[in-house]
mmCIF file of C-alpha atoms and ligand atoms in Angstrom:
data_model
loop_
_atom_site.group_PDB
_atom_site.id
_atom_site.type_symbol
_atom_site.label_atom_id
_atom_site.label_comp_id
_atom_site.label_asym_id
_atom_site.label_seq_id
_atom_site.Cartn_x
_atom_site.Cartn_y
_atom_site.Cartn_z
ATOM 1 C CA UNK M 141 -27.312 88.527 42.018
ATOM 2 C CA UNK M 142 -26.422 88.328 38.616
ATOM 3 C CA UNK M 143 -22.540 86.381 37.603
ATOM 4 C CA UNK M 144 -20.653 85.910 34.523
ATOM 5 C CA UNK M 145 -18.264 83.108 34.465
ATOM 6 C CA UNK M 146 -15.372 84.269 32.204
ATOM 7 C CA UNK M 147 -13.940 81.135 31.633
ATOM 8 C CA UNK M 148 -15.588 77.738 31.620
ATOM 9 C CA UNK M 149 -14.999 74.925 29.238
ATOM 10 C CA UNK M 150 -18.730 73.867 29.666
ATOM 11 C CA UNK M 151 -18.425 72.418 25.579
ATOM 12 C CA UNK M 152 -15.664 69.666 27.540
ATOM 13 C CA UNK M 153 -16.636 65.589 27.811
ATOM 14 C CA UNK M 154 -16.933 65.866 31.538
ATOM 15 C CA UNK M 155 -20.625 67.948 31.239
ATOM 16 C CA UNK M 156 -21.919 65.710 28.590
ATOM 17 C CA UNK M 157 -23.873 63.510 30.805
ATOM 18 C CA UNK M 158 -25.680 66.487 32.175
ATOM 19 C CA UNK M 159 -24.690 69.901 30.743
ATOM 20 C CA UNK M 160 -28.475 71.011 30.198
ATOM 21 C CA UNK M 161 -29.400 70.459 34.221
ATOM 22 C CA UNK M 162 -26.034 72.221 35.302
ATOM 23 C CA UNK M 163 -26.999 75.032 33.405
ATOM 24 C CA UNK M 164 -30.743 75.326 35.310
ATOM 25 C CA UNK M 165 -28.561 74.817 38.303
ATOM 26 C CA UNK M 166 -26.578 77.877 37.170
ATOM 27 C CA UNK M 167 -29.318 79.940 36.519
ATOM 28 C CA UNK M 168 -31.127 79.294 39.895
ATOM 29 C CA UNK M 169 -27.583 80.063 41.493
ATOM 30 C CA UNK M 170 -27.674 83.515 39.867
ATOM 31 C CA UNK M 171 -24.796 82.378 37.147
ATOM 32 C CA UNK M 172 -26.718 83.366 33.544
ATOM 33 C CA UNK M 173 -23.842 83.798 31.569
ATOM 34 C CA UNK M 174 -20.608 82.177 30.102
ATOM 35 C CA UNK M 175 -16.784 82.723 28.088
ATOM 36 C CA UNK M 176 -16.275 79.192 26.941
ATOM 37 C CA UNK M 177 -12.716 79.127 25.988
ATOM 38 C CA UNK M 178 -11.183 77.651 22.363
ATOM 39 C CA UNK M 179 -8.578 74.760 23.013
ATOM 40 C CA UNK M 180 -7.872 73.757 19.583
ATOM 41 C CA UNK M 181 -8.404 73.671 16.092
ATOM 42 C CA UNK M 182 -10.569 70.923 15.932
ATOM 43 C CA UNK M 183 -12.918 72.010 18.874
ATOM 44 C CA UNK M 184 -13.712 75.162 16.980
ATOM 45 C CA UNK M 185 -16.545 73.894 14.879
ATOM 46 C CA UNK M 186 -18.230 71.965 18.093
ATOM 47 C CA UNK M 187 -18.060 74.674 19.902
ATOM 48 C CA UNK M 188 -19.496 77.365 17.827
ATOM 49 C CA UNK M 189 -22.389 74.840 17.022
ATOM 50 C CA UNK M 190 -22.817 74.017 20.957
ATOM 51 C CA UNK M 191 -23.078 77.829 21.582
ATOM 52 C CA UNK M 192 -25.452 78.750 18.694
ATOM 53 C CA UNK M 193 -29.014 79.608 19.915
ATOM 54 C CA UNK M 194 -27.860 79.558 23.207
ATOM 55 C CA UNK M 195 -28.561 82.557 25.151
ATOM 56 C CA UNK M 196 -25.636 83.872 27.771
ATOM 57 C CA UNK M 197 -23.473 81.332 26.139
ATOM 58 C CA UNK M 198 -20.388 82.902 24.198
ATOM 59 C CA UNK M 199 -17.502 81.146 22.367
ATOM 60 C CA UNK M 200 -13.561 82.190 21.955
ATOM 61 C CA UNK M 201 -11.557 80.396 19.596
ATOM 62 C CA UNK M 202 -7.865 79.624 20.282
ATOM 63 C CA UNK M 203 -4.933 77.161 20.503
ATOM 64 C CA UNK M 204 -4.200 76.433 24.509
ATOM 65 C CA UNK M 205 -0.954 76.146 25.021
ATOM 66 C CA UNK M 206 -1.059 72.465 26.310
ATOM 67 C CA UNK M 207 -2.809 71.421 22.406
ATOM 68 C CA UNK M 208 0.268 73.104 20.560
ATOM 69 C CA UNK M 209 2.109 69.978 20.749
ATOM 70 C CA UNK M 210 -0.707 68.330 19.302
ATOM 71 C CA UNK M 211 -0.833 70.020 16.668
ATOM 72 C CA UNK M 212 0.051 68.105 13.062
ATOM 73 C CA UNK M 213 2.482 68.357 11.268
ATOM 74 C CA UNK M 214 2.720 71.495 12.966
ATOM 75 C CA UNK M 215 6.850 72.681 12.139
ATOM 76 C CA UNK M 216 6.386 76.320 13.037
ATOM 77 C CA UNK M 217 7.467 76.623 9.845
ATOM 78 C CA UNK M 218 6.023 80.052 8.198
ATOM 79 C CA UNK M 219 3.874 78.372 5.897
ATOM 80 C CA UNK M 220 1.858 76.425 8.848
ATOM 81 C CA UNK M 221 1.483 78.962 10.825
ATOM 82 C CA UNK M 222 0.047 80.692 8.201
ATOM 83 C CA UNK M 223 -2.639 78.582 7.536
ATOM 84 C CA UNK M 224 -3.598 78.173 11.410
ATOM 85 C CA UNK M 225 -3.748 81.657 11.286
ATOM 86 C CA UNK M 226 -5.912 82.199 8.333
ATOM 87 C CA UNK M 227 -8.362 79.442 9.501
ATOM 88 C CA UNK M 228 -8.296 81.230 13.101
ATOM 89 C CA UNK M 229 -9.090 84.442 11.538
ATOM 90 C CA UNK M 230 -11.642 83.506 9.354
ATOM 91 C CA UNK M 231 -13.237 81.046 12.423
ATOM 92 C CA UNK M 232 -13.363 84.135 14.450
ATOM 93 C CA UNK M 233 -15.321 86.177 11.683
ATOM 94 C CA UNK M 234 -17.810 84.132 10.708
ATOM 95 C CA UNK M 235 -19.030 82.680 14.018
ATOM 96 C CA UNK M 236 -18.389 86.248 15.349
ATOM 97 C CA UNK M 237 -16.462 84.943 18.785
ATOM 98 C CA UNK M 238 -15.969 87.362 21.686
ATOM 99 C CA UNK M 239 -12.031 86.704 21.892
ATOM 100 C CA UNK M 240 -9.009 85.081 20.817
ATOM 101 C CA UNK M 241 -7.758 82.168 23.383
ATOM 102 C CA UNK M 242 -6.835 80.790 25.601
ATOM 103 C CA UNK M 243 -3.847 81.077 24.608
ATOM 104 C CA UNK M 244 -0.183 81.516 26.659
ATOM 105 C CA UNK M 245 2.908 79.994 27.574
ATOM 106 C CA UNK M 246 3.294 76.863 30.135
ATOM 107 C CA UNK M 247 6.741 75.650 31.509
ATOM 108 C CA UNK M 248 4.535 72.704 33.341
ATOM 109 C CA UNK M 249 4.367 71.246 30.034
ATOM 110 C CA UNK M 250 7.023 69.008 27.257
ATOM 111 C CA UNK M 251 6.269 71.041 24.516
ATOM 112 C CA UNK M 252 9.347 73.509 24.034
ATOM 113 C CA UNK M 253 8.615 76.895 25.155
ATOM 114 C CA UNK M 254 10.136 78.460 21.496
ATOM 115 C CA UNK M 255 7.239 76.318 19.683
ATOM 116 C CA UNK M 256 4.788 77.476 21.958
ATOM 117 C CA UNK M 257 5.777 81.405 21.930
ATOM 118 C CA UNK M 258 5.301 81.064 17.704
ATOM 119 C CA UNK M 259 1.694 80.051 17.655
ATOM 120 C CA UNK M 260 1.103 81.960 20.791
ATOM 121 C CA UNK M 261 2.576 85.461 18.757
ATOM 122 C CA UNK M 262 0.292 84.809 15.971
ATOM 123 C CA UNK M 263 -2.648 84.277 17.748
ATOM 124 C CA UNK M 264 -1.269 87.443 19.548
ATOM 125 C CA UNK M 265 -1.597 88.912 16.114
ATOM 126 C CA UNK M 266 -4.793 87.941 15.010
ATOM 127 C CA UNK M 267 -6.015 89.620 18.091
ATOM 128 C CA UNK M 268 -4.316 92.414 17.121
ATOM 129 C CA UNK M 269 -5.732 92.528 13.726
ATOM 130 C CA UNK M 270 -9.527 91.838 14.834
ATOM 131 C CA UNK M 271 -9.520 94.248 17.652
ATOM 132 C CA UNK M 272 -10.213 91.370 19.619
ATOM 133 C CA UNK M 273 -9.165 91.012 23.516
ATOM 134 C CA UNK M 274 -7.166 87.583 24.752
ATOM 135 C CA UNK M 275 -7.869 84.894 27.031
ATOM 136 C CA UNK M 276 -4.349 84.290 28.073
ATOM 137 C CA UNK M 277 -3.120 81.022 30.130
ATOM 138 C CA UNK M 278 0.207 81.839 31.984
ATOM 139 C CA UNK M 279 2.078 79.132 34.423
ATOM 140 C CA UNK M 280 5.093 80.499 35.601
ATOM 141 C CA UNK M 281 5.809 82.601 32.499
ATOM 142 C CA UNK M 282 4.879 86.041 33.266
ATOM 143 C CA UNK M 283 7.944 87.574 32.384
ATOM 144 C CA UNK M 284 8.281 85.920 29.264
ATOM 145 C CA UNK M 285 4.508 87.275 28.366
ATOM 146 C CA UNK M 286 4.693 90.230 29.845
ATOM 147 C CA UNK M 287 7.449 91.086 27.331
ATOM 148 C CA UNK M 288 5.420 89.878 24.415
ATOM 149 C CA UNK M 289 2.800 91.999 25.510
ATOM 150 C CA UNK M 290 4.695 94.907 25.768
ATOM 151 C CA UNK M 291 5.628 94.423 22.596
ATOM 152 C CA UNK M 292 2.301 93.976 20.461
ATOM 153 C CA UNK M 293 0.101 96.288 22.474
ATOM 154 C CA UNK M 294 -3.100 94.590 22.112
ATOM 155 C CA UNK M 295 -5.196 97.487 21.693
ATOM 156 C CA UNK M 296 -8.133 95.670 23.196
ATOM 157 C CA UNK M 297 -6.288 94.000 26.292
ATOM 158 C CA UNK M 298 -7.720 90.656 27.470
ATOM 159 C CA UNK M 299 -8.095 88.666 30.709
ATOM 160 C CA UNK M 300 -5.044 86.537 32.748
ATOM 161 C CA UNK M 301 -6.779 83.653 33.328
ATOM 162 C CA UNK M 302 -6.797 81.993 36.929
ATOM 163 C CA UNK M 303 -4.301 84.961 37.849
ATOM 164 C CA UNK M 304 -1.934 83.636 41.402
ATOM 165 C CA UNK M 305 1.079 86.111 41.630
ATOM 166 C CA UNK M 306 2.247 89.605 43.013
ATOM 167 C CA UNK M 307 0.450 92.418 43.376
ATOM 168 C CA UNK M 308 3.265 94.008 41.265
ATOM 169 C CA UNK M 309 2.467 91.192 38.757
ATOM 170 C CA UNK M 310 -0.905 92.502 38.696
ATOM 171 C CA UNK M 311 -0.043 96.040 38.244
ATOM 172 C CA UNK M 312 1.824 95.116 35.275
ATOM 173 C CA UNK M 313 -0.901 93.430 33.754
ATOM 174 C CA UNK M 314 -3.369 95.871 34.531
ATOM 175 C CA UNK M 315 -1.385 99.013 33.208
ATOM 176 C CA UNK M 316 -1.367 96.671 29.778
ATOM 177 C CA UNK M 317 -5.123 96.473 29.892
ATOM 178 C CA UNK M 318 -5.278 93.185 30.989
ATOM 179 C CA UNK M 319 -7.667 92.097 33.791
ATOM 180 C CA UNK M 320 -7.108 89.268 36.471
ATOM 181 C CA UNK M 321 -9.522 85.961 36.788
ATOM 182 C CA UNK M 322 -10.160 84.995 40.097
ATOM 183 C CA UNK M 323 -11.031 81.528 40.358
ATOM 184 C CA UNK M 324 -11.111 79.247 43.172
ATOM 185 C CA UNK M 325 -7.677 79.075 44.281
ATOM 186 C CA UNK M 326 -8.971 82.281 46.064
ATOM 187 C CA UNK M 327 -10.614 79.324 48.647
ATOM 188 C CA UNK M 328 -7.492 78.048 49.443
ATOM 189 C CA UNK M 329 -6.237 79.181 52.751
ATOM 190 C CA UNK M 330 -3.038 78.468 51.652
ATOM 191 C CA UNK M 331 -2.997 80.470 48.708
ATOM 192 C CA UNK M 332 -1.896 83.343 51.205
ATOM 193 C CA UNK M 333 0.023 85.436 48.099
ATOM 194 C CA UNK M 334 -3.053 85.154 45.821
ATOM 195 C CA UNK M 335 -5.440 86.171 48.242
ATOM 196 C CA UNK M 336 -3.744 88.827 49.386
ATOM 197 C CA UNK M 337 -3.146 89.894 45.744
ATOM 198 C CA UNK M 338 -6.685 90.248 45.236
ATOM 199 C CA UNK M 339 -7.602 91.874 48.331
ATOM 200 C CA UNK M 340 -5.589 94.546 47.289
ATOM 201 C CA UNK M 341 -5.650 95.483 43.676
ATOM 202 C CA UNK M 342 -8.358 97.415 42.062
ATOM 203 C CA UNK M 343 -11.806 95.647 41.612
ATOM 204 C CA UNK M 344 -11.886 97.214 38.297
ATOM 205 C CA UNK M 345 -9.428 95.138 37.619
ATOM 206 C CA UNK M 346 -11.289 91.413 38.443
ATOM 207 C CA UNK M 347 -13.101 88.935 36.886
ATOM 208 C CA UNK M 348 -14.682 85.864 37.877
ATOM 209 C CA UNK M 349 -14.410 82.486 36.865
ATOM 210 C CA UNK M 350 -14.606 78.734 37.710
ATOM 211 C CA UNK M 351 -12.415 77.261 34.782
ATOM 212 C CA UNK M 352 -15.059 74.338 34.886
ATOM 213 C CA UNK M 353 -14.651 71.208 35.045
ATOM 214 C CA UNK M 354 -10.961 71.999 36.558
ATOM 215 C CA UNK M 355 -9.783 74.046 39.826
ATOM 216 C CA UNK M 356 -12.079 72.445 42.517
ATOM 217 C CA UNK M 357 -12.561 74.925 45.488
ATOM 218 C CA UNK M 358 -10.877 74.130 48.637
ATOM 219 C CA UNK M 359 -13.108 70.906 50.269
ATOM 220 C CA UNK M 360 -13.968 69.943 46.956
ATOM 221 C CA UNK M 361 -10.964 68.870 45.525
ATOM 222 C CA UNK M 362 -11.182 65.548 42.919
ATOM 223 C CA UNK M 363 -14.605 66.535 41.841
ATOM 224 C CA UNK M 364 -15.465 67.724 38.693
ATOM 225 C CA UNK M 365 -15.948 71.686 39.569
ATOM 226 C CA UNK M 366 -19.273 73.463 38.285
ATOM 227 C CA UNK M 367 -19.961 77.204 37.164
ATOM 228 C CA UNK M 368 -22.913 76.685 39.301
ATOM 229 C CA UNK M 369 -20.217 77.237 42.081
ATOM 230 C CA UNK M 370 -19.115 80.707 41.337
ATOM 231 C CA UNK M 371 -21.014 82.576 44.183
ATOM 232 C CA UNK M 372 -18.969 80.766 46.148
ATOM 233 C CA UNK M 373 -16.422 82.627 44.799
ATOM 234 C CA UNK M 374 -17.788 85.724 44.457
ATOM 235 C CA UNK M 375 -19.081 85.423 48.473
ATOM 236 C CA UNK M 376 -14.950 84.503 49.147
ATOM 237 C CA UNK M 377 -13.686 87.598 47.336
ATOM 238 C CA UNK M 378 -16.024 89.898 48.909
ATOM 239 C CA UNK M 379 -15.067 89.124 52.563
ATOM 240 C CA UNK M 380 -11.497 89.412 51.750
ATOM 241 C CA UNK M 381 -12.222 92.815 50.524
ATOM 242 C CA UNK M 382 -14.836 93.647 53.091
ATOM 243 C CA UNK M 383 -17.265 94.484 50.815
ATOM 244 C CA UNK M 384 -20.761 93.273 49.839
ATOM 245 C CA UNK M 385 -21.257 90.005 47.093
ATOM 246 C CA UNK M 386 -23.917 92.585 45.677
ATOM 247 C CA UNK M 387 -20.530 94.627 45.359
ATOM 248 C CA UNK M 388 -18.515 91.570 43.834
ATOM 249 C CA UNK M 389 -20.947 90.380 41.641
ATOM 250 C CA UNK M 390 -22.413 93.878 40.032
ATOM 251 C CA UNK M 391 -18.525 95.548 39.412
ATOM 252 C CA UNK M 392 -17.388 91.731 38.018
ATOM 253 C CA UNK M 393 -20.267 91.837 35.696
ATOM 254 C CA UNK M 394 -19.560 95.072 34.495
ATOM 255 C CA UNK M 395 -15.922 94.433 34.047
ATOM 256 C CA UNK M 396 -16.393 91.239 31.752
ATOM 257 C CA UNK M 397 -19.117 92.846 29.719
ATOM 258 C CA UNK M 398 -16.692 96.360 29.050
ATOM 259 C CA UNK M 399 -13.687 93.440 28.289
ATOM 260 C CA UNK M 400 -15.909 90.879 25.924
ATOM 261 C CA UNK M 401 -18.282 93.751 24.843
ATOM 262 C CA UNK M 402 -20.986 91.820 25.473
HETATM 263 ZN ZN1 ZN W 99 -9.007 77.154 30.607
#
């Protein structure tokens, strides 16, 4: 079995101590390749060096939605934005990342959602402009970027991240070329709407991921969570579907690699 974790912030503090023996775990547990997520500005550079010469690693640059606030002297005024997204572009050239994220809208957060939606168009638009899918974060905000999506049209799609909602949510997505990450919520019992969701909409449509070191699976919770976990996963989805992990894992694969060209 052979997994791709589309979304891990393996670069993050909590894997210093011991990021090089996760990974062997990883490997042994059939998990050989990784989407590590941008955050913010400053987390670029580290990144990009972290990934370099590291085979089945892959970086995406991008301003999370919960770093916007952090952002300097940030006005969303035209002329910062600007600059953000000239150094986001030109980050995204030269150190030839696979997309542009994660990036979204979050009503969990202070940060007001009109400041959020600017740098969240333009990185939108830098997608856009490099042909470049997204790595989108949405919490409780799918209408609001469902519209902005059917509005730009990125012709390259992009994943929702850590997807829990309808299976008319999904559809929507989907039909925008934009696939679904299931993560572990999917181990939840109680996550009765997501699981369903996902036992019902096209596996052509799925991705897998851990979002590492966060969303524990169900009888893990407070631990820091692992890609080396995402069989686990996998093994979940593919008895709610009634199919084979073989099944999960080779379709998944394929999925992420047509999505990231990798
Ligand atoms: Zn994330």
């Amino acid at each position: 079995m052979k997994l791709i974790d589309s979304h891990c912030h393996f670069d993050f503090d909590a894997f210093a101590p011991d990021r090089s023996r996760v990974w062997q775990r990883c490997l042994a547990a059939g998990v050989s390749r990784m989407i590590i997520p941008g955050v913010c500005e400053a987390q670029w550079q580290p990144l990009a060096d972290l990934v370099k010469g590291q085979p089945g690693w892959y970086a995406a640059a991008g301003i999370h939605p919960w770093w916007v606030g952090r952002i300097e002297d940030l006005t969303v005024s035209a002329e910062g934005l600007d600059q953000l997204g000239h150094a986001l572009t030109s980050h995204v050239r030269e150190y030839a990342c696979v997309a542009v994220g994660e990036c979204g809208l979050d009503t969990a957060i202070d940060t007001p959602l009109a400041q959020q939606e600017a740098v969240f168009r333009l990185q939108i638009e830098v997608a856009c402009a490099l042909q470049l899918p997204l790595v989108l974060h949405v919490h409780r905000t799918h209408n609001a970027v469902l519209r902005l999506l059917k509005h730009y049209r990125p012709p390259r799609g992009g994943v929702v991240h850590a997807f829990s909602g309808s299976e008319q949510m999904a559809g929507d997505y989907w039909q925008l070329g934009f696939y679904l990450g299931v993560g572990g919520t999917v181990t939840y019992p109680r996550a009765a709407k997501t699981r369903r969701t996902f036992s019902r909409v096209p596996l052509q449509s799925l991705l897998l991921e851990s979002d590492a070191p966060d969303m524990p699976l169900s009888g893990r919770q407070g631990r820091r969570n692992s890609p080396e976990h995402l069989p686990l996963i996998a093994a979940e989805l593919a008895e709610l579907r009634g199919v084979s992990t073989d099944e999960i894992a080779n379709t998944t694969r394929h999925n992420t690699e047509m999505l990231f060209s990798l």
